[in-house]
Short mmCIF file of C-alpha atoms in Angstrom, two decimals:
data_model
loop_
_atom_site.label_atom_id
_atom_site.label_comp_id
_atom_site.label_asym_id
_atom_site.label_seq_id
_atom_site.Cartn_x
_atom_site.Cartn_y
_atom_site.Cartn_z
CA MET A 1 36.34 2.63 5.41
CA ALA A 2 35.36 1.39 8.88
CA PRO A 3 34.09 -2.18 9.24
CA THR A 4 30.39 -2.96 9.60
CA ARG A 5 29.96 -3.98 13.23
CA TRP A 6 27.33 -6.69 13.61
CA GLY A 7 25.25 -7.69 16.60
CA PHE A 8 23.67 -11.15 16.51
CA VAL A 9 20.27 -12.04 17.93
CA SER A 10 20.16 -15.80 18.61
CA ALA A 11 22.96 -18.28 19.11
CA GLY A 12 21.36 -21.05 17.07
CA ARG A 13 22.36 -22.93 13.94
CA ILE A 14 21.48 -20.23 11.42
CA SER A 15 23.48 -17.63 13.37
CA ASN A 16 26.38 -20.08 13.39
CA GLU A 17 26.21 -20.27 9.60
CA PHE A 18 26.06 -16.51 9.16
CA LYS A 19 29.09 -16.00 11.39
CA ILE A 20 31.07 -18.60 9.44
CA ALA A 21 30.00 -16.89 6.20
CA LEU A 22 31.15 -13.51 7.56
CA ASP A 23 34.51 -15.10 8.37
CA THR A 24 35.06 -15.61 4.62
CA LEU A 25 35.00 -11.82 4.15
CA PRO A 26 37.75 -9.33 5.06
CA GLN A 27 37.83 -8.51 8.77
CA ASP A 28 38.24 -4.84 8.01
CA GLU A 29 34.79 -4.95 6.36
CA HIS A 30 32.73 -7.14 8.74
CA GLN A 31 33.10 -7.74 12.47
CA VAL A 32 30.71 -9.36 14.95
CA VAL A 33 31.01 -7.42 18.19
CA ALA A 34 28.17 -8.91 20.27
CA VAL A 35 25.69 -11.78 20.47
CA ALA A 36 22.49 -12.05 22.49
CA ALA A 37 20.46 -15.15 23.25
CA ARG A 38 17.56 -16.07 25.51
CA SER A 39 20.08 -17.44 28.00
CA LEU A 40 23.42 -15.89 28.89
CA GLU A 41 25.01 -19.35 28.88
CA SER A 42 24.03 -19.93 25.23
CA ALA A 43 25.30 -16.50 24.22
CA GLN A 44 28.60 -17.01 26.06
CA LYS A 45 29.13 -20.42 24.46
CA PHE A 46 28.48 -18.98 20.98
CA ALA A 47 30.77 -16.02 21.69
CA LYS A 48 33.58 -18.34 22.82
CA THR A 49 33.21 -20.58 19.74
CA HIS A 50 33.33 -17.61 17.38
CA ASP A 51 35.66 -15.21 19.23
CA ILE A 52 32.96 -12.57 19.73
CA PRO A 53 33.88 -9.95 22.38
CA ARG A 54 30.53 -9.61 24.19
CA ALA A 55 27.62 -11.88 25.08
CA TYR A 56 24.23 -10.93 26.52
CA GLY A 57 21.43 -12.93 28.08
CA SER A 58 18.71 -10.65 26.74
CA TYR A 59 17.95 -9.03 23.41
CA ALA A 60 17.26 -5.70 25.12
CA GLU A 61 20.88 -5.51 26.33
CA LEU A 62 22.13 -5.86 22.76
CA ALA A 63 19.64 -3.25 21.55
CA ALA A 64 21.10 -0.77 24.05
CA GLN A 65 24.67 -0.99 22.69
CA ASP A 66 25.96 2.02 20.76
CA ASP A 67 28.70 0.35 18.73
CA ILE A 68 26.47 -1.86 16.53
CA ASP A 69 25.94 -0.87 12.89
CA ALA A 70 23.60 -3.73 11.93
CA VAL A 71 21.67 -6.41 13.79
CA TYR A 72 21.25 -9.90 12.36
CA ILE A 73 18.11 -11.64 13.65
CA GLY A 74 18.35 -15.42 13.43
CA SER A 75 15.69 -16.33 15.98
CA ILE A 76 12.60 -18.47 15.36
CA HIS A 77 9.89 -17.08 13.01
CA THR A 78 7.54 -16.12 15.82
CA GLN A 79 10.20 -13.84 17.33
CA HIS A 80 11.06 -11.99 14.11
CA ALA A 81 8.46 -9.24 14.44
CA PRO A 82 8.86 -8.44 18.16
CA VAL A 83 12.67 -8.54 18.07
CA THR A 84 12.93 -6.55 14.83
CA THR A 85 10.57 -3.98 16.34
CA MET A 86 12.76 -3.76 19.45
CA MET A 87 15.92 -3.24 17.40
CA LEU A 88 14.38 -0.66 15.05
CA GLN A 89 12.98 1.24 18.04
CA ALA A 90 16.54 1.30 19.40
CA GLY A 91 17.78 2.84 16.14
CA LYS A 92 19.47 -0.27 14.75
CA PRO A 93 19.45 -1.29 11.06
CA VAL A 94 18.19 -4.87 10.74
CA LEU A 95 18.77 -7.94 8.60
CA CYS A 96 15.98 -10.35 9.61
CA GLU A 97 15.86 -14.00 8.63
CA LYS A 98 13.15 -15.18 6.31
CA PRO A 99 10.27 -15.30 6.51
CA MET A 100 10.50 -11.85 8.02
CA SER A 101 7.20 -12.31 9.81
CA VAL A 102 4.42 -14.78 10.54
CA ASN A 103 1.94 -12.82 8.39
CA SER A 104 1.48 -9.73 6.24
CA ARG A 105 0.15 -7.63 9.11
CA GLU A 106 3.41 -8.03 11.01
CA ALA A 107 5.44 -7.41 7.84
CA ARG A 108 3.63 -4.14 7.14
CA GLN A 109 4.19 -2.96 10.70
CA MET A 110 7.92 -3.80 10.60
CA ILE A 111 8.48 -2.08 7.25
CA GLY A 112 6.40 0.91 8.34
CA LEU A 113 8.54 1.33 11.46
CA ALA A 114 11.78 1.08 9.47
CA LYS A 115 10.57 3.80 7.12
CA GLU A 116 9.40 5.96 10.01
CA LYS A 117 12.82 5.64 11.66
CA ASN A 118 14.65 5.96 8.32
CA LEU A 119 16.57 2.76 9.07
CA PHE A 120 17.80 0.02 6.76
CA PHE A 121 15.70 -3.14 7.00
CA MET A 122 15.92 -6.23 4.82
CA GLU A 123 14.51 -9.73 4.81
CA ALA A 124 17.43 -12.17 4.67
CA VAL A 125 16.48 -13.96 1.46
CA TRP A 126 20.10 -15.00 0.98
CA SER A 127 19.43 -16.68 -2.39
CA ARG A 128 18.86 -13.28 -4.03
CA PHE A 129 22.46 -12.19 -3.69
CA PHE A 130 24.25 -15.22 -5.11
CA PRO A 131 26.23 -14.54 -8.30
CA VAL A 132 24.04 -17.16 -10.05
CA TYR A 133 20.95 -14.98 -9.56
CA LEU A 134 22.78 -11.91 -10.86
CA LYS A 135 23.92 -13.88 -13.92
CA ALA A 136 20.40 -15.24 -14.51
CA ARG A 137 19.02 -11.69 -14.40
CA GLU A 138 21.67 -10.54 -16.86
CA ILE A 139 20.78 -13.34 -19.31
CA MET A 140 17.03 -12.78 -19.02
CA ASP A 141 17.30 -9.01 -19.41
CA ALA A 142 19.49 -9.45 -22.50
CA GLY A 143 16.86 -11.68 -24.12
CA GLY A 144 19.04 -14.77 -23.83
CA ILE A 145 16.04 -17.09 -23.42
CA GLY A 146 13.46 -14.91 -25.19
CA GLU A 147 10.24 -14.03 -23.40
CA VAL A 148 9.86 -15.83 -20.09
CA LYS A 149 6.67 -17.90 -20.13
CA LEU A 150 6.96 -20.37 -17.25
CA VAL A 151 8.83 -20.75 -13.97
CA THR A 152 8.94 -23.99 -11.99
CA ALA A 153 10.59 -24.51 -8.62
CA CYS A 154 10.30 -27.18 -5.95
CA PHE A 155 11.86 -27.36 -2.51
CA GLY A 156 11.51 -30.19 -0.05
CA PHE A 157 13.34 -32.21 2.58
CA PRO A 158 12.15 -34.80 5.13
CA LYS A 159 12.04 -32.41 8.10
CA SER A 160 8.62 -33.11 9.63
CA ASP A 161 10.08 -34.39 12.92
CA GLU A 162 11.74 -31.06 13.78
CA PRO A 163 9.76 -29.17 16.46
CA ARG A 164 9.96 -25.85 14.59
CA MET A 165 8.46 -27.57 11.54
CA LYS A 166 5.66 -29.56 13.15
CA GLU A 167 4.49 -27.24 15.94
CA ARG A 168 1.77 -24.76 15.05
CA SER A 169 2.78 -22.64 18.08
CA GLN A 170 6.19 -22.17 16.43
CA ALA A 171 4.66 -21.10 13.10
CA GLY A 172 5.55 -24.51 11.72
CA GLY A 173 4.74 -26.06 8.35
CA SER A 174 6.44 -26.40 5.00
CA LEU A 175 5.33 -23.03 3.61
CA MET A 176 7.07 -20.79 6.11
CA ASP A 177 10.33 -22.71 6.18
CA LEU A 178 10.54 -24.11 2.64
CA GLY A 179 7.81 -22.55 0.50
CA VAL A 180 9.29 -19.10 0.88
CA TYR A 181 12.15 -20.20 -1.42
CA PRO A 182 10.12 -21.12 -4.54
CA ILE A 183 7.86 -18.10 -3.95
CA GLN A 184 10.81 -15.72 -3.77
CA PHE A 185 12.21 -17.29 -6.95
CA ALA A 186 9.04 -16.51 -8.92
CA ASN A 187 9.06 -13.03 -7.40
CA PHE A 188 12.68 -12.65 -8.57
CA VAL A 189 12.10 -13.83 -12.14
CA PHE A 190 8.99 -11.67 -12.63
CA LYS A 191 10.62 -8.66 -10.94
CA GLY A 192 8.05 -8.35 -8.19
CA GLU A 193 5.06 -8.18 -10.55
CA GLU A 194 1.80 -8.98 -8.79
CA PRO A 195 0.23 -12.26 -9.94
CA GLU A 196 -3.23 -11.93 -11.45
CA ASP A 197 -4.41 -15.17 -9.88
CA ILE A 198 -3.19 -17.60 -7.21
CA THR A 199 -4.28 -21.25 -7.08
CA VAL A 200 -3.30 -23.31 -4.02
CA SER A 201 -3.69 -26.92 -2.96
CA GLY A 202 -2.17 -28.78 -0.05
CA ASN A 203 -2.61 -31.05 2.93
CA LEU A 204 -2.16 -30.75 6.67
CA THR A 205 -0.35 -32.81 9.28
CA ASP A 206 -2.08 -34.08 12.41
CA GLY A 207 -0.60 -31.02 14.11
CA GLU A 208 -2.57 -28.71 11.77
CA VAL A 209 0.37 -27.32 9.83
CA ASP A 210 0.94 -27.66 6.11
CA GLU A 211 2.88 -30.72 4.97
CA THR A 212 2.89 -30.38 1.17
CA VAL A 213 1.65 -27.36 -0.79
CA SER A 214 1.48 -26.54 -4.49
CA ILE A 215 1.00 -22.97 -5.71
CA ILE A 216 0.26 -21.79 -9.24
CA LEU A 217 0.80 -18.09 -9.87
CA LYS A 218 -0.71 -16.68 -13.05
CA TYR A 219 0.81 -13.47 -14.42
CA SER A 220 -0.17 -11.11 -17.22
CA GLY A 221 0.62 -12.18 -20.77
CA ASN A 222 -0.14 -15.86 -20.15
CA ARG A 223 2.92 -16.35 -17.94
CA MET A 224 2.89 -18.73 -15.00
CA ALA A 225 4.87 -20.09 -12.06
CA THR A 226 4.32 -23.58 -10.65
CA LEU A 227 5.77 -23.99 -7.15
CA VAL A 228 5.87 -26.90 -4.70
CA CYS A 229 7.13 -27.31 -1.14
CA CYS A 230 7.14 -30.44 1.02
CA MET A 231 8.53 -31.36 4.43
CA THR A 232 8.16 -35.14 4.24
CA SER A 233 10.04 -35.98 1.03
CA GLN A 234 13.31 -35.14 -0.68
CA LEU A 235 12.42 -33.16 -3.81
CA ALA A 236 14.66 -32.31 -6.76
CA ASN A 237 15.19 -28.81 -5.35
CA GLU A 238 15.73 -27.26 -8.77
CA ALA A 239 14.33 -24.21 -10.51
CA TYR A 240 13.71 -23.67 -14.21
CA VAL A 241 12.93 -20.57 -16.22
CA TYR A 242 11.40 -21.41 -19.60
CA GLY A 243 11.52 -18.79 -22.32
CA THR A 244 10.43 -18.70 -25.96
CA LYS A 245 14.06 -19.13 -27.06
CA GLY A 246 15.65 -21.22 -24.34
CA THR A 247 15.75 -22.39 -20.73
CA LEU A 248 17.64 -21.61 -17.56
CA LYS A 249 18.19 -24.42 -15.07
CA ILE A 250 19.38 -23.67 -11.56
CA PRO A 251 20.29 -26.74 -9.47
CA SER A 252 20.12 -26.15 -5.71
CA PHE A 253 18.41 -22.85 -6.51
CA TRP A 254 18.18 -21.73 -2.87
CA SER A 255 22.01 -21.56 -2.65
CA PRO A 256 23.31 -22.19 -6.18
CA GLN A 257 26.83 -22.47 -7.48
CA GLU A 258 25.95 -23.06 -11.11
CA LEU A 259 23.56 -21.90 -13.80
CA ILE A 260 22.85 -23.99 -16.90
CA ALA A 261 21.98 -21.63 -19.75
CA PRO A 262 21.72 -21.83 -23.57
CA ASP A 263 25.27 -20.50 -23.85
CA GLY A 264 26.69 -23.10 -21.45
CA THR A 265 27.16 -23.72 -17.74
CA HIS A 266 28.22 -20.79 -15.58
CA LYS A 267 29.97 -21.81 -12.33
CA PHE A 268 30.41 -19.64 -9.25
CA PRO A 269 32.19 -21.67 -6.55
CA LEU A 270 31.85 -20.69 -2.90
CA PRO A 271 34.71 -20.27 -0.44
CA PRO A 272 35.10 -23.23 1.94
CA PRO A 273 33.91 -22.77 5.53
CA GLY A 274 36.48 -22.29 8.25
CA LYS A 275 34.37 -24.27 10.75
CA PRO A 276 31.81 -27.10 10.44
CA ILE A 277 28.49 -25.94 8.96
CA ASN A 278 24.96 -27.31 9.32
CA TYR A 279 23.43 -26.17 6.04
CA PHE A 280 24.38 -26.76 2.41
CA ASN A 281 26.45 -23.95 0.85
CA ALA A 282 26.08 -21.83 3.99
CA THR A 283 29.10 -19.66 3.20
CA GLY A 284 26.90 -18.15 0.49
CA MET A 285 25.33 -16.04 3.24
CA ARG A 286 28.36 -13.81 2.69
CA PHE A 287 26.64 -12.20 -0.30
CA GLU A 288 23.70 -10.80 1.68
CA ALA A 289 26.16 -9.42 4.24
CA MET A 290 28.02 -7.66 1.43
CA GLU A 291 24.73 -6.17 0.23
CA VAL A 292 23.84 -4.91 3.72
CA ARG A 293 27.22 -3.19 3.97
CA ARG A 294 26.81 -1.64 0.52
CA CYS A 295 23.34 -0.33 1.34
CA LEU A 296 24.45 1.12 4.68
CA GLN A 297 27.38 2.89 3.01
CA GLU A 298 25.04 4.38 0.42
CA GLY A 299 22.44 5.45 2.97
CA LEU A 300 19.71 3.17 1.64
CA ILE A 301 16.90 1.89 3.84
CA GLU A 302 16.13 -1.06 1.53
CA SER A 303 18.02 -3.15 -1.00
CA PRO A 304 17.01 -2.80 -4.66
CA LEU A 305 17.61 -6.55 -4.99
CA MET A 306 15.23 -7.45 -2.15
CA THR A 307 12.84 -4.55 -1.69
CA HIS A 308 10.22 -4.04 0.99
CA THR A 309 7.54 -4.40 -1.68
CA MET A 310 8.94 -7.78 -2.69
CA SER A 311 8.92 -8.95 0.93
CA LEU A 312 5.30 -7.83 1.31
CA GLN A 313 4.31 -9.72 -1.84
CA ILE A 314 5.97 -12.91 -0.58
CA ALA A 315 4.25 -12.50 2.81
CA GLY A 316 0.91 -12.00 1.04
CA ILE A 317 1.28 -15.15 -1.04
CA LEU A 318 2.23 -17.13 2.08
CA ASP A 319 -0.86 -15.74 3.84
CA GLN A 320 -3.14 -16.70 0.98
CA ALA A 321 -1.65 -20.18 0.66
CA ARG A 322 -2.00 -20.86 4.40
CA LYS A 323 -5.58 -19.64 4.33
CA VAL A 324 -6.54 -22.00 1.50
CA VAL A 325 -4.80 -24.98 3.07
CA GLY A 326 -6.26 -24.16 6.49
CA VAL A 327 -3.28 -23.19 8.65
CA VAL A 328 -4.03 -20.55 11.28
CA TYR A 329 -1.42 -19.25 13.73
CA ASP A 330 -2.16 -17.43 16.98
CA GLN A 331 -0.70 -14.26 15.44
CA ASP A 332 -3.38 -14.37 12.71
CA LYS A 333 -6.09 -13.92 15.35
CA GLU A 334 -4.74 -10.64 16.76
#
């Protein structure tokens, strides 16, 4: 079977992590053949660091290449929709970093285009593909904790000084960067079921982006999810699933290596990185790459583990939370 040939959009930190994660997989399955950045110098530097054959100073040049099987988009949030659109229009399957868009309107347009073109498109919610999540699903589906009644998840780091976090023009705020993780976790546990009610509270920074936000999702059958994100404090960064017969605890739930269940602790260690990494457990990005390859081989245009409908639900909850807290981006006014 031929390798999946990747093209990278962006030569930033998250692209660095994804390349290092790909390096933990067999080379006859995944190869990065090109990288594009806003400046040719950045692309060339990234290509040299990671032994990538070609570098481009524009995204359009990468879109025009014929030997790319999948494009990974690791650019800033505000560029996700326009760059994904460019790549899909050029006939390229896309893995786009989360959040896939600044709002639901953009998300609907991107997914609609992928379906129209019959091309694979997935939001890169890397957490979904970790073995811990698959094991948690197995335990829940087998009734290992009884009926799930409550989900809690919190995610927060002191990151408010980073420009992409504090600048409204860059779609900053804790929700888009951090809140997407607890929201996707509730979406995962409840299998994409639509919440019956959403309650939101939060506060804004002086730059008019959200600093700390709490979200309560109420589901049918008196089930709930309580979610918190914060960009000024270090939170516990754990998730819990409470059932009528037991509890699941997932430390570091955004990139977990262990699951604490009624039948004991299940450990799934990650391979070590071959180069220095910026983010905790970054080699775990290998699992979403494996899923992209599987879906492409099977001719799927979406992953059953991270469907388009799930991405739209997450985007909708982010929209509603921002609206309540009072965060408005320029893209919301179009």
